[in-house]
């Protein structure tokens, strides 16, 4: 019998909340199967996540550990026989009791960060570290709060060219509370131009100059920035959120000891918990920044995240970590070269870090529409490659980005090397080159869209799956454990019949969808009725013959005699809306989205009508404009509809085209 006053809700997550447990399973499977190329994301070691969910989560610890611990070695910090008596006798700087172990873990994290970022001129004892910022934006805000006043001027890289929201973007607090001067890259070389930056600084006289970027792939010249900051009497703030891991490993120059203050998040290349760190070699800056973080910006620190940070910092001392960071940069460099060799333009002329910006404008549609970064990212995601749209030099709005940002940290953590990078580069290039951009007439300007060749998409999807399975991370979960990522072979391609269910989603009507996707007059069906039908390829050849059935309870069943896997994948792709389904009309798009799910083998007793070639006299269906239908491509005799039907289709087609 459980104690009736035990309110600890004991039990496993799967038992207490199966909904969230299932969501976590799906997200875990997504991360295992997709190739994640968001440069700011990492798959963090299990040990870090173990510390994150530890009992340190449960406490408040507003305030800071004793200053003396800053100059202690790790062994001294971990000397419980000294630290605990000290804690009991000397009131500490926290506002809460119960923080004796929180003090130690925070001091340990600070010390490890100081050791890892130490320089010959500034050994760990001379660095001041704050590990409390909850994330990058609060860290940067806390620096401003600590060092300058509202209304002062800050100067950072323009968001559209590689800066961050916290570097003075008008939509963020940094741009609302402070006057902003922005610098960018030289429009021709796409590199930082220090003469131009100096000129802006001399005019704007900022109190803080921020160097460090979210999408400029090269390292800045820290000393050049420092010289400019000194000349105008500004603090130099280095935001190395993206590259902190690279800096520790020595594959990216360190601003420590040059910049007055350095901030970085801990969950990017550092592969630690979500959080941030601020480091300075100046004691005057340190005391202001500490007050800026707490109580200026935040309340209680997340001690569990600080414990997890201590773990990730310990891992960062290892050769394995240094190899990872080096390989991350090597992979990005190789991928950039591969993409360029495959005819894609790499913005900024390459990379010197873990990220690549691809100029998608170079893929151009027949009507002259360039491929937008947004659509490119969406199509890559459909294939299992996750990245984000990103502005590149020349863009004027974050909403109309003409690039994508690809990062190599996560895939390198999973074990990608030269061979995998080459394959990945080919998959990305194949997919982007298979896109056909076009435009809708928008209210203010043309709205760019694109469609992609179905077979290329399927091939890339399979390639991504194989590549993903070929490297680390447990992919023992079968496809059944990830029902939401439909591979080409999810439905067995048996000679036998397969049944699919097609259902409405919200306002989208499965009947209208099937009217578009099938050759028969689906909308004439009454509840419970069946009719013979066909699924055609975009080119008009027959993908499958079958029977469509309208269910009394809503939705439809489609029983196909063969090729069930392709039919299922095709219908899902039509529902997603990004595949070319008409050889002459990229605008052709199925109503949707609808739910297409597999029912497995068909119950043949259920099918009550005979198969037949059906080409209903309706305005449109997929395949109607197919090449062989237009008489330009031979089709296999077995697939040919009878002459009369063929003529009727031609008449309908002509009517549709004239309308
Ligand atoms: N949002 C992060 C990035 O992706 O670059 C920066 O905070």
XYZ file of C-alpha atoms in Angstrom, residues 15-475:
461
model
C 2.811 5.533 -17.114
C 1.975 8.951 -15.661
C 1.780 10.856 -18.941
C 1.763 8.592 -21.975
C 0.975 11.588 -24.219
C 4.193 13.424 -23.458
C 6.124 10.146 -23.391
C 4.929 9.446 -26.926
C 5.827 12.942 -28.096
C 9.337 12.466 -26.713
C 9.635 9.147 -28.554
C 8.680 10.782 -31.831
C 11.065 13.700 -31.314
C 13.875 11.300 -30.430
C 13.202 9.275 -33.563
C 13.105 12.452 -35.677
C 16.513 13.439 -34.348
C 17.861 9.976 -35.115
C 16.522 9.775 -38.648
C 16.865 13.285 -39.981
C 20.179 14.933 -40.743
C 20.070 18.020 -38.587
C 22.054 20.906 -40.009
C 20.905 23.827 -37.897
C 24.323 25.269 -36.966
C 23.133 26.330 -33.515
C 21.912 22.847 -32.563
C 23.792 19.922 -31.069
C 22.920 16.484 -29.823
C 24.291 16.703 -26.308
C 25.863 13.751 -24.525
C 23.584 11.657 -22.337
C 25.699 12.480 -19.266
C 24.934 16.174 -19.730
C 21.230 15.394 -19.968
C 21.450 13.230 -16.875
C 22.805 16.190 -14.910
C 20.082 18.381 -16.407
C 17.343 16.242 -14.953
C 19.114 15.921 -11.587
C 17.964 17.109 -8.161
C 19.784 20.399 -8.716
C 16.689 21.240 -10.734
C 14.651 21.594 -7.563
C 16.331 24.507 -5.837
C 16.621 28.273 -5.811
C 20.048 29.840 -5.401
C 19.780 33.564 -6.053
C 23.160 35.149 -5.519
C 26.665 33.897 -6.252
C 29.225 31.519 -4.714
C 32.025 33.067 -2.664
C 34.471 35.080 -4.775
C 37.417 33.201 -3.236
C 36.427 30.099 -5.183
C 37.364 31.868 -8.436
C 41.049 31.369 -7.716
C 40.722 27.842 -6.309
C 41.740 24.782 -8.270
C 39.062 22.227 -9.096
C 40.443 19.983 -6.332
C 40.126 22.788 -3.801
C 36.590 23.571 -4.912
C 35.706 19.883 -4.547
C 37.304 19.618 -1.068
C 34.059 19.073 0.842
C 35.885 19.021 4.192
C 36.918 22.602 3.619
C 33.990 23.985 1.651
C 31.179 22.750 3.897
C 32.606 24.087 7.191
C 33.286 27.354 5.393
C 29.710 27.418 4.174
C 28.423 26.851 7.735
C 30.674 29.439 9.389
C 30.928 32.202 6.756
C 27.499 33.285 5.573
C 27.595 32.940 1.833
C 26.376 35.373 -0.799
C 23.185 33.514 -1.580
C 19.739 34.689 -0.571
C 18.607 31.143 0.221
C 19.981 28.468 2.488
C 20.396 24.952 1.238
C 22.916 26.005 -1.393
C 26.083 24.326 -0.118
C 26.275 21.951 -3.074
C 24.945 24.549 -5.504
C 27.864 26.755 -4.449
C 30.312 23.993 -5.211
C 28.833 23.046 -8.557
C 28.653 26.677 -9.712
C 32.224 27.353 -8.560
C 33.319 24.207 -10.394
C 31.599 25.265 -13.623
C 33.122 28.761 -13.369
C 36.584 27.313 -12.778
C 36.367 24.843 -15.648
C 35.231 27.583 -18.024
C 38.097 29.817 -16.832
C 40.647 27.039 -17.396
C 39.311 26.211 -20.866
C 39.325 29.843 -22.013
C 42.582 30.803 -20.266
C 45.323 32.354 -22.385
C 49.045 32.708 -21.646
C 48.387 36.309 -20.642
C 45.199 35.569 -18.729
C 45.397 32.271 -16.816
C 42.241 30.925 -15.161
C 42.919 32.867 -11.937
C 42.710 36.128 -13.863
C 39.434 35.439 -15.626
C 35.986 36.234 -14.212
C 33.247 33.879 -15.270
C 29.485 34.096 -14.827
C 27.635 30.865 -15.624
C 24.148 31.998 -14.649
C 22.655 33.502 -17.834
C 19.663 31.428 -18.838
C 20.484 31.710 -22.530
C 22.234 33.902 -25.077
C 19.713 36.737 -25.289
C 19.513 37.216 -21.481
C 23.319 37.079 -21.313
C 23.692 39.862 -23.878
C 20.911 41.912 -22.292
C 22.604 41.520 -18.889
C 25.867 42.855 -20.313
C 24.066 45.936 -21.627
C 22.242 46.343 -18.294
C 25.516 46.111 -16.421
C 27.703 48.276 -18.624
C 25.598 50.986 -20.288
C 22.413 52.990 -19.847
C 19.138 52.808 -21.716
C 19.357 55.258 -24.612
C 23.092 54.751 -25.158
C 24.331 53.627 -28.559
C 25.353 50.065 -29.336
C 26.909 48.939 -32.591
C 26.678 45.444 -34.011
C 26.450 43.501 -37.239
C 23.226 44.016 -39.173
C 20.840 41.111 -38.532
C 20.371 40.633 -42.271
C 24.089 40.117 -42.830
C 24.945 37.868 -39.913
C 24.171 39.718 -36.666
C 21.796 38.598 -33.927
C 18.540 39.988 -32.568
C 20.433 41.102 -29.451
C 22.949 43.090 -31.518
C 20.548 45.957 -32.150
C 17.686 44.575 -34.212
C 14.732 47.006 -34.243
C 12.325 44.184 -33.345
C 14.253 43.194 -30.192
C 14.888 44.862 -26.857
C 18.439 45.684 -27.976
C 17.046 47.830 -30.781
C 14.204 49.308 -28.767
C 16.102 50.431 -25.646
C 19.356 51.535 -27.236
C 20.296 53.641 -30.210
C 21.768 51.380 -32.847
C 24.488 51.705 -35.427
C 24.935 48.652 -37.654
C 27.765 47.494 -39.818
C 27.663 44.916 -42.578
C 29.973 43.284 -45.066
C 31.493 44.748 -48.177
C 28.906 44.173 -50.942
C 31.537 42.933 -53.404
C 33.869 40.824 -51.251
C 31.105 39.866 -48.758
C 33.759 40.172 -46.013
C 34.066 42.510 -43.036
C 35.637 45.827 -44.046
C 37.372 47.296 -40.991
C 37.821 50.739 -42.553
C 34.082 50.944 -43.122
C 33.385 49.642 -39.599
C 35.765 52.201 -38.094
C 34.046 54.996 -40.018
C 30.636 53.979 -38.672
C 32.041 53.763 -35.133
C 33.658 57.199 -35.361
C 30.338 58.687 -36.467
C 28.064 56.799 -34.072
C 30.375 56.828 -31.007
C 28.815 53.662 -29.552
C 29.276 52.656 -25.915
C 29.546 49.002 -26.907
C 30.726 47.432 -30.157
C 29.583 43.853 -30.654
C 31.571 41.453 -32.788
C 30.526 37.849 -33.287
C 27.860 36.494 -35.579
C 25.076 34.011 -36.200
C 25.461 33.665 -39.936
C 28.750 35.233 -41.014
C 30.870 32.123 -41.440
C 34.352 33.599 -40.947
C 36.178 34.702 -37.809
C 36.569 38.406 -37.174
C 39.908 40.066 -36.519
C 39.384 40.594 -32.785
C 42.316 42.973 -32.452
C 41.060 45.146 -35.320
C 37.702 45.413 -33.544
C 39.451 46.174 -30.241
C 41.476 48.959 -31.845
C 38.306 50.540 -33.213
C 36.518 50.187 -29.858
C 39.448 51.762 -28.031
C 39.593 54.639 -30.475
C 35.949 55.537 -29.864
C 35.942 54.727 -26.137
C 33.598 51.737 -26.426
C 33.616 48.372 -24.723
C 34.279 45.528 -27.136
C 31.823 42.697 -26.598
C 32.544 39.385 -28.342
C 29.514 37.165 -28.878
C 30.970 33.742 -29.604
C 27.736 31.810 -29.041
C 28.084 29.763 -32.212
C 31.779 29.060 -32.017
C 32.533 28.573 -28.303
C 33.399 24.903 -28.865
C 35.662 25.793 -31.793
C 37.428 28.428 -29.673
C 38.096 25.945 -26.844
C 39.555 23.523 -29.357
C 41.750 26.219 -30.894
C 40.216 26.025 -34.364
C 38.784 29.560 -34.186
C 40.603 32.576 -32.711
C 39.771 33.446 -29.114
C 38.667 36.956 -28.150
C 39.446 36.311 -24.468
C 41.861 38.928 -23.147
C 41.171 41.158 -26.165
C 37.448 41.837 -25.915
C 36.355 43.522 -22.680
C 33.583 41.006 -22.294
C 32.816 37.712 -24.029
C 29.454 35.943 -24.091
C 28.476 32.566 -25.450
C 25.677 30.067 -25.272
C 26.526 26.600 -24.055
C 24.282 24.438 -26.250
C 25.720 25.099 -29.694
C 29.181 23.816 -30.703
C 29.969 23.376 -27.004
C 27.255 20.677 -26.926
C 26.194 21.466 -23.379
C 22.891 22.381 -21.732
C 20.836 25.373 -22.794
C 22.416 28.317 -21.043
C 25.116 30.929 -21.441
C 28.396 32.119 -19.989
C 29.989 35.551 -19.715
C 33.776 35.875 -19.344
C 35.904 38.938 -18.800
C 39.500 39.615 -17.781
C 38.477 42.936 -16.217
C 37.415 42.902 -12.557
C 35.532 46.211 -12.974
C 33.569 44.758 -15.870
C 32.995 41.544 -13.942
C 31.280 43.178 -10.968
C 29.030 45.222 -13.265
C 28.170 42.225 -15.398
C 27.439 40.028 -12.361
C 24.958 42.625 -11.142
C 23.583 42.904 -14.677
C 22.836 39.172 -14.703
C 21.463 39.038 -11.145
C 19.495 40.943 -10.024
C 19.511 43.087 -13.182
C 18.196 40.587 -15.680
C 17.313 37.364 -13.888
C 16.146 35.776 -10.659
C 17.195 32.323 -9.584
C 19.829 30.615 -11.704
C 19.062 27.218 -13.197
C 21.401 25.186 -11.034
C 20.655 21.959 -12.918
C 21.837 23.657 -16.112
C 24.956 24.864 -14.326
C 25.649 21.287 -13.164
C 25.157 20.057 -16.730
C 27.435 22.821 -17.979
C 30.129 21.619 -15.585
C 29.811 18.175 -17.204
C 30.062 19.475 -20.760
C 33.054 21.604 -19.830
C 34.780 18.545 -18.375
C 34.242 16.756 -21.680
C 35.692 19.788 -23.470
C 39.147 19.081 -21.973
C 39.400 15.842 -23.942
C 41.164 15.164 -27.211
C 37.905 13.693 -28.459
C 36.258 17.095 -28.053
C 39.100 18.837 -29.881
C 38.912 16.310 -32.719
C 35.155 16.834 -32.918
C 35.552 20.599 -33.296
C 38.266 20.256 -35.907
C 36.251 17.710 -37.864
C 33.213 20.010 -37.639
C 35.139 22.778 -39.418
C 36.753 20.356 -41.895
C 33.303 18.986 -42.728
C 31.884 22.463 -43.316
C 34.825 23.394 -45.547
C 34.456 20.191 -47.550
C 30.703 20.562 -47.871
C 31.058 24.154 -49.085
C 33.539 23.026 -51.759
C 31.274 20.149 -52.780
C 28.208 22.362 -53.111
C 30.178 24.878 -55.161
C 31.477 22.082 -57.386
C 27.868 21.040 -57.903
C 26.948 24.511 -59.175
C 25.511 26.102 -56.052
C 26.761 29.501 -54.895
C 28.148 29.633 -51.379
C 27.594 33.116 -49.954
C 30.555 34.933 -48.359
C 32.778 32.821 -50.627
C 33.133 29.813 -48.331
C 33.501 29.174 -44.639
C 36.045 29.255 -41.863
C 33.774 27.763 -39.243
C 30.977 25.233 -38.771
C 28.430 26.871 -41.049
C 27.742 27.507 -44.698
C 25.315 29.941 -46.264
C 23.995 28.751 -49.616
C 22.618 31.359 -52.008
C 19.484 29.621 -53.285
C 18.775 32.385 -55.835
C 21.050 30.605 -58.266
C 18.416 27.940 -58.851
C 16.054 29.693 -61.248
C 12.671 28.592 -62.595
C 11.506 28.700 -66.204
C 9.646 31.945 -65.493
C 12.786 33.502 -63.995
C 11.720 33.050 -60.351
C 14.689 32.403 -58.056
C 14.462 29.668 -55.429
C 13.730 31.272 -52.060
C 15.546 30.232 -48.895
C 12.232 29.431 -47.230
C 11.029 27.029 -49.911
C 14.479 25.435 -50.217
C 14.504 24.776 -46.454
C 10.972 23.339 -46.597
C 11.806 20.978 -49.445
C 15.051 19.858 -47.764
C 13.064 19.162 -44.597
C 10.650 16.971 -46.586
C 13.680 14.916 -47.596
C 14.958 14.729 -44.004
C 17.639 17.437 -44.079
C 16.863 20.086 -41.476
C 18.208 23.617 -41.919
C 16.888 27.150 -41.760
C 16.252 29.904 -44.263
C 18.682 32.750 -43.740
C 19.318 36.176 -45.152
C 22.565 36.707 -47.019
C 24.227 39.926 -48.179
C 21.909 41.738 -50.577
C 18.686 40.666 -48.837
C 16.447 43.391 -47.487
C 14.013 41.446 -45.298
C 14.318 38.490 -42.947
C 10.973 37.317 -44.327
C 12.357 37.070 -47.858
C 15.655 35.357 -47.217
C 17.431 34.136 -50.305
C 19.721 31.714 -48.558
C 19.797 28.677 -46.351
C 22.158 28.134 -43.424
C 23.718 24.705 -43.071
C 25.773 23.674 -40.038
C 27.946 20.651 -39.429
C 28.059 20.312 -35.586
C 25.286 17.744 -35.157
C 26.183 15.506 -38.088
C 29.847 15.595 -37.057
C 28.877 14.581 -33.527
C 27.177 11.605 -35.162
C 30.351 10.650 -36.992
C 30.232 12.312 -40.401
C 33.579 12.421 -42.210
C 34.703 12.996 -45.794
C 32.726 10.165 -47.403
C 29.446 11.072 -45.723
C 29.926 14.783 -46.434
C 30.438 14.059 -50.132
C 27.272 11.980 -50.265
C 25.352 14.607 -48.339
C 26.579 17.359 -50.652
C 25.338 15.398 -53.638
C 21.944 14.811 -52.026
C 21.521 18.516 -51.221
C 22.642 19.587 -54.693
C 20.472 16.959 -56.427
C 17.426 18.134 -54.527
C 17.942 21.870 -54.971
C 18.698 21.468 -58.677
C 15.506 19.394 -59.048
C 13.421 22.321 -57.785
C 11.299 24.267 -60.242
C 10.665 27.746 -58.774
C 7.689 29.818 -59.980
C 5.683 32.754 -58.631
C 2.118 33.523 -57.643
C 0.870 37.061 -58.056
C 0.946 38.465 -54.528
C -0.777 41.589 -53.182
C 2.452 43.574 -53.054
C 4.956 41.490 -54.974
C 5.238 38.066 -56.637
C 5.154 35.272 -54.058
C 7.845 32.714 -54.856
C 7.064 29.014 -54.602
C 8.726 25.895 -55.950
C 7.958 22.280 -56.688
C 10.366 19.421 -56.881
C 10.537 16.310 -59.011
C 8.866 13.477 -57.086
C 11.386 10.788 -57.974
C 14.353 12.965 -57.052
C 12.692 13.776 -53.730
C 12.131 10.082 -53.044
C 15.672 9.182 -54.000
C 17.128 11.906 -51.769
C 14.840 10.828 -48.928
C 16.110 7.264 -49.213
C 19.682 8.540 -49.437
C 19.209 10.569 -46.260
C 17.767 7.564 -44.494
C 20.704 5.361 -45.506
C 23.262 8.014 -44.630
C 21.617 8.605 -41.278
C 21.562 4.893 -40.526
C 25.214 4.532 -41.537
C 26.533 6.703 -38.691
C 26.279 6.803 -34.906
C 23.206 7.140 -32.691
C 20.915 4.293 -31.987
C 18.722 3.774 -35.027
